Coordinates of N, CA, C and O in Angstrom, one line a residue:
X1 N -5.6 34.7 11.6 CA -5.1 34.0 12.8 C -3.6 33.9 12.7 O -3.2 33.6 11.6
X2 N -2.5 34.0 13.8 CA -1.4 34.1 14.0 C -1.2 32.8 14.6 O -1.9 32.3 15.5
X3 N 0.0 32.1 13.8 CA 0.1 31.1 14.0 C 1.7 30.8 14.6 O 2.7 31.3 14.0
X4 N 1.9 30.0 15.8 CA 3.7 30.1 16.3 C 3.6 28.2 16.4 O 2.7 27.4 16.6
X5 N 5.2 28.0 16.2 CA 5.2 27.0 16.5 C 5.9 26.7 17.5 O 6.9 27.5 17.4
X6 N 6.1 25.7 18.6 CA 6.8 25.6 19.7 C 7.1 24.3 19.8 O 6.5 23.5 19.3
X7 N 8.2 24.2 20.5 CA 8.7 23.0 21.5 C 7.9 22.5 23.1 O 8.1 23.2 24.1
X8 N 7.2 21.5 23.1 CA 6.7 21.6 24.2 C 6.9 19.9 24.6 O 7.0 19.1 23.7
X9 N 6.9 19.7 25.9 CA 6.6 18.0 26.6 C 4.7 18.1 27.1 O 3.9 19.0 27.1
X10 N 4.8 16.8 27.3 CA 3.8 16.3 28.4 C 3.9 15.6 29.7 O 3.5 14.4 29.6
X11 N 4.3 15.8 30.9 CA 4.6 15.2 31.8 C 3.9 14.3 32.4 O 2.8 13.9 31.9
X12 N 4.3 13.6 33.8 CA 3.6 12.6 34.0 C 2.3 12.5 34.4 O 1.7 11.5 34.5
X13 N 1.7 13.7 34.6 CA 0.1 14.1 35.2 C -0.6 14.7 33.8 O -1.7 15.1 33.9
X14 N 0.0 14.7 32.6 CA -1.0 15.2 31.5 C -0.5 16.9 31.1 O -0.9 17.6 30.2
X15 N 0.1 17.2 32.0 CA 0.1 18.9 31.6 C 1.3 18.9 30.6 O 2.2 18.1 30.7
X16 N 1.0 20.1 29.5 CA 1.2 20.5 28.8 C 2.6 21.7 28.8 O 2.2 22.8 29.1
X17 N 4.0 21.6 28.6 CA 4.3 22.2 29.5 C 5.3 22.8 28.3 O 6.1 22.0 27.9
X18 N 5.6 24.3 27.7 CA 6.2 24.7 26.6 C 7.8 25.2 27.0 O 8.1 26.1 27.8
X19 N 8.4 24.6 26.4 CA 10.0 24.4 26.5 C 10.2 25.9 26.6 O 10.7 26.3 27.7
X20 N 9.8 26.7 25.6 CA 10.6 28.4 25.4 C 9.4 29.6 26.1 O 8.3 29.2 26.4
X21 N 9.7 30.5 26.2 CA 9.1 31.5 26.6 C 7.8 31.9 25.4 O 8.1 31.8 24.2
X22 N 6.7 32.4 25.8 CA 6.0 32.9 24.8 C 5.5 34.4 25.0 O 5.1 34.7 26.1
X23 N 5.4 35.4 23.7 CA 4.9 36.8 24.2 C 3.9 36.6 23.7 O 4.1 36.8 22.5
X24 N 2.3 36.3 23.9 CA 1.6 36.7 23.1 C 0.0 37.5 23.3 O -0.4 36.9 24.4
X25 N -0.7 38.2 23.0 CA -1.7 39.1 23.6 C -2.8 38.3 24.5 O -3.3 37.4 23.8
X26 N -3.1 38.4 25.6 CA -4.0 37.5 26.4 C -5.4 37.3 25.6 O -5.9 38.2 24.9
X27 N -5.9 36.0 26.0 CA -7.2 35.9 24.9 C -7.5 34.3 24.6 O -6.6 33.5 24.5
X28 N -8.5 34.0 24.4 CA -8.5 32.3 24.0 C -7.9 32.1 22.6 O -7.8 32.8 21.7
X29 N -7.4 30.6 22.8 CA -6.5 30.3 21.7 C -6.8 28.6 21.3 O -7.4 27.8 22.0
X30 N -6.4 28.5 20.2 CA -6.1 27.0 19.5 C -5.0 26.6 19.7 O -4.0 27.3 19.5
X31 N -5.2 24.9 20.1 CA -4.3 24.4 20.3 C -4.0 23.1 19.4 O -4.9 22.4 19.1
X32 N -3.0 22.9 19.1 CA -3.5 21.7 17.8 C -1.8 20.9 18.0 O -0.7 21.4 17.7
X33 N -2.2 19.5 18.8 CA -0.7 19.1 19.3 C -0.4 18.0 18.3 O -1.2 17.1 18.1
X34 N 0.8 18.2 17.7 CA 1.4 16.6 16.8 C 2.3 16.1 17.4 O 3.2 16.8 18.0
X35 N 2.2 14.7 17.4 CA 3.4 14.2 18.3 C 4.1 13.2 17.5 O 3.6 12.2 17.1
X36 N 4.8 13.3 17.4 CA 6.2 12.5 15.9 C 5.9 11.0 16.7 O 6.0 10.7 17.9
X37 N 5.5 10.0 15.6 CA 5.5 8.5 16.1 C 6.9 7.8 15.2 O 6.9 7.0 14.3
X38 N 7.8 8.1 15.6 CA 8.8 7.5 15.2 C 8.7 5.9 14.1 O 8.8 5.7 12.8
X39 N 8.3 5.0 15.4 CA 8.1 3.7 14.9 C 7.4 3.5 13.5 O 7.9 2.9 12.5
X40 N 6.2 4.1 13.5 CA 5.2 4.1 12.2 C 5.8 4.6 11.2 O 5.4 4.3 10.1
X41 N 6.7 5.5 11.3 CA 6.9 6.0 10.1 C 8.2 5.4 9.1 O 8.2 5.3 7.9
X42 N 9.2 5.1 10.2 CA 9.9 4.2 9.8 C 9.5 2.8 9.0 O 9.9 2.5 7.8
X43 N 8.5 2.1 10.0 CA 8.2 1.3 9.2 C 7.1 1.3 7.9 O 6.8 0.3 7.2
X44 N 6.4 2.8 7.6 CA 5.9 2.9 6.7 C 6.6 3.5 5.7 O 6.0 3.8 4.7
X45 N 8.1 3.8 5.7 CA 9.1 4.4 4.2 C 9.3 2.7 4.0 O 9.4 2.3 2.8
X46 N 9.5 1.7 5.0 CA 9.7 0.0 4.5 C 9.1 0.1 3.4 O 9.4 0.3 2.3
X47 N 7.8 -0.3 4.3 CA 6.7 -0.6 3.5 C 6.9 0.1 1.9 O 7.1 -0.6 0.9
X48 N 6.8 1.3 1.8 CA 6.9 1.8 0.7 C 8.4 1.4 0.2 O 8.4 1.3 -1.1
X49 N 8.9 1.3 0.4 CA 10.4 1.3 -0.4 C 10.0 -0.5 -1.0 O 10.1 -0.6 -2.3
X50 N 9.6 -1.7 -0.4 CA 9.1 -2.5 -0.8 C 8.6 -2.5 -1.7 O 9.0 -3.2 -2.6
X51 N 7.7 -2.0 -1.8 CA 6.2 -1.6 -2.8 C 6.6 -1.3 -3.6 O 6.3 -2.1 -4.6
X52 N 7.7 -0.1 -3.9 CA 8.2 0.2 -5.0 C 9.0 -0.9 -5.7 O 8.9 -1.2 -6.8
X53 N 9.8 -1.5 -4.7 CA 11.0 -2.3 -5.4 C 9.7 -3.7 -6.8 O 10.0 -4.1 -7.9
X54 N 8.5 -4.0 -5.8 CA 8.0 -5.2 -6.2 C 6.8 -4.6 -7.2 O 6.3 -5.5 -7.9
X55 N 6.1 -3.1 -7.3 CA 5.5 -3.0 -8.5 C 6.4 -2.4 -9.9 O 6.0 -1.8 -10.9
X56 N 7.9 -2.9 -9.8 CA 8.4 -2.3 -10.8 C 7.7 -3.0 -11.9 O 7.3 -4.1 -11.9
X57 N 7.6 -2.0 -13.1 CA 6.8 -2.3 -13.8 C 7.6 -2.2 -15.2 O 8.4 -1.3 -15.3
X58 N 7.4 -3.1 -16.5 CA 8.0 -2.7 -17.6 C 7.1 -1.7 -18.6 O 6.1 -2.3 -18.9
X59 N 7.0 -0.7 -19.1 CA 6.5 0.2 -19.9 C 6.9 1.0 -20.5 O 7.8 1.8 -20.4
X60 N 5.8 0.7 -21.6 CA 7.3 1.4 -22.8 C 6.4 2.8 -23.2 O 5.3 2.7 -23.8
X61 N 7.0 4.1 -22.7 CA 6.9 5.2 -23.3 C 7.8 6.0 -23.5 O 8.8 5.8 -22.9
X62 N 7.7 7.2 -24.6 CA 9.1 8.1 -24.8 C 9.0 9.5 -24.1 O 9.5 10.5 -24.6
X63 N 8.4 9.3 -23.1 CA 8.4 10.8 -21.8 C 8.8 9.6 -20.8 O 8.3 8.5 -20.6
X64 N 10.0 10.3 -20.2 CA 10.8 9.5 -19.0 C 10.0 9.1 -17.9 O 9.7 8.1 -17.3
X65 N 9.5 11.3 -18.0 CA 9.1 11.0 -15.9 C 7.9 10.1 -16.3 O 7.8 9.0 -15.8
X66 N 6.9 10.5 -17.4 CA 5.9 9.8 -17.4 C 5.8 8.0 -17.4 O 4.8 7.4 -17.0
X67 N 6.8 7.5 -17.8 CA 7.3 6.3 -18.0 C 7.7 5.8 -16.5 O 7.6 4.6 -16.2
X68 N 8.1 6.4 -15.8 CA 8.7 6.4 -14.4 C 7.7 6.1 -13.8 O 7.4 4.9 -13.8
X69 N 7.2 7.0 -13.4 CA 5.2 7.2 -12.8 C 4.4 5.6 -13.0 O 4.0 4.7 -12.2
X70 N 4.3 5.8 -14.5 CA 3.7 4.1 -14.5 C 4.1 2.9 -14.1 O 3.5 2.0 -13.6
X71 N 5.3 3.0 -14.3 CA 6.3 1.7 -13.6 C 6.2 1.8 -12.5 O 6.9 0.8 -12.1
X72 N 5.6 2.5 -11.1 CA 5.7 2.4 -10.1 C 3.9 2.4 -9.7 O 3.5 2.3 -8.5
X73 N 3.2 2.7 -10.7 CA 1.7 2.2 -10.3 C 1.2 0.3 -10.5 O 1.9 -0.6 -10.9
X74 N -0.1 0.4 -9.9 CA -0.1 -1.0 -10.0 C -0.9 -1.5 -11.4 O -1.4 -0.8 -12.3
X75 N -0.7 -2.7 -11.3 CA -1.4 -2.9 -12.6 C -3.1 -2.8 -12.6 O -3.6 -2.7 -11.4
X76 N -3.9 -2.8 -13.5 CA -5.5 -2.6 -12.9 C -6.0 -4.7 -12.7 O -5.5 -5.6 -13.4
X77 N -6.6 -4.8 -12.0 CA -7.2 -5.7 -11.5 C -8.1 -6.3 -12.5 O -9.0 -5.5 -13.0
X78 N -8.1 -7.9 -13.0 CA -8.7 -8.7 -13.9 C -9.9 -8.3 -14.3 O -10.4 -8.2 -15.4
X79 N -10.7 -8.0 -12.6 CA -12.0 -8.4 -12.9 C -12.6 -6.5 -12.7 O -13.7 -6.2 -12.4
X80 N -11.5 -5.6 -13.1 CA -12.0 -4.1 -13.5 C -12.8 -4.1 -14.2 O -12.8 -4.8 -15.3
X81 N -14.3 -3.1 -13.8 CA -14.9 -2.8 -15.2 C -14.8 -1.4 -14.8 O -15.0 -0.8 -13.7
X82 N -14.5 -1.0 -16.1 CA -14.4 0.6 -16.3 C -15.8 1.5 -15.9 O -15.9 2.2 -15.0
X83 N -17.0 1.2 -17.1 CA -18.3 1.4 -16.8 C -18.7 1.5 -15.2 O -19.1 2.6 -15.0
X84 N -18.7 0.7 -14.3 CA -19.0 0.3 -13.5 C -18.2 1.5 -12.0 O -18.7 1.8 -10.9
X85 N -16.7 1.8 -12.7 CA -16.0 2.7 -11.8 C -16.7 3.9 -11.9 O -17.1 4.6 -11.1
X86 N -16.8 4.0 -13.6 CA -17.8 5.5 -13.8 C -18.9 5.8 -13.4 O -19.3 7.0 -13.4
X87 N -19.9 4.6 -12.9 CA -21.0 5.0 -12.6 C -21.1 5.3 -10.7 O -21.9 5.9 -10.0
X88 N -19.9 4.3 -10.4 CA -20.0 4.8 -8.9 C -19.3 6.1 -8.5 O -19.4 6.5 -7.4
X89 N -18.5 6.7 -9.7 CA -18.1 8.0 -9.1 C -18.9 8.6 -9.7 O -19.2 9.3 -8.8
X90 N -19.5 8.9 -10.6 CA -20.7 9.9 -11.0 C -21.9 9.5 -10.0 O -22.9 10.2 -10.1
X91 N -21.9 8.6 -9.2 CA -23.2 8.3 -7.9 C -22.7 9.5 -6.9 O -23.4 10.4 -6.4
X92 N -21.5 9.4 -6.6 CA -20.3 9.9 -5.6 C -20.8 11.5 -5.6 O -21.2 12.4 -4.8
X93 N -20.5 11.6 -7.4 CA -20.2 13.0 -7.5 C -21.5 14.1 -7.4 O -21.6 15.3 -6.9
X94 N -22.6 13.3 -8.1 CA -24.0 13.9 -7.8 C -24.9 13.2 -6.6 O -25.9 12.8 -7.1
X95 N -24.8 12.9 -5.4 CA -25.2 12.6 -4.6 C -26.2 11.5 -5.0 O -27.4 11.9 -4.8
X96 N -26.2 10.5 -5.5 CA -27.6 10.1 -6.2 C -28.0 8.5 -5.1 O -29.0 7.8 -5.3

């Protein structure tokens, strides 16, 4: 399948309307539209740049990146039971 990417609007009745010219062989086609949400995204690098700043974490290893990595995961939760994660993903993994 040949894939092009374009510039296109949506005007005020709904139609679909593509900025540039296109050459392509007549025939049914897929259409698959993204539309950039500005707002969300901005405020989801916040979000994340927050997150980062407040799970800094102290951990002591002698591989950097890997030391890095951890300091920015969270800590595991009190009432974790390990057994208990294993048996719901081994439920997960063999349909049971």
């Amino acid at each position: 399948m040949q894939a092009y990417k374009l510039n296109a609007t949506i005007d005020e009745s709904g139609n679909l309307i593509i900025d540039e010219p296109l050459n392509i062989a007549p025939g049914t086609v897929e259409v698959i539209i993204l539309q950039p949400v500005p707002s969300l995204e901005s405020s989801k690098e916040n979000q994340i740049q927050s997150q980062r700043e407040k799970q800094k974490r102290i951990v002591e290893c002698s591989i950097p990146i890997l030391k890095e990595w951890l300091e920015s995961t969270e800590p595991t939760p009190s009432d974790f039971d390990p057994d208990q994660a294993k048996w719901e993903y081994l439920k997960e993994k063999h349909n049971l």
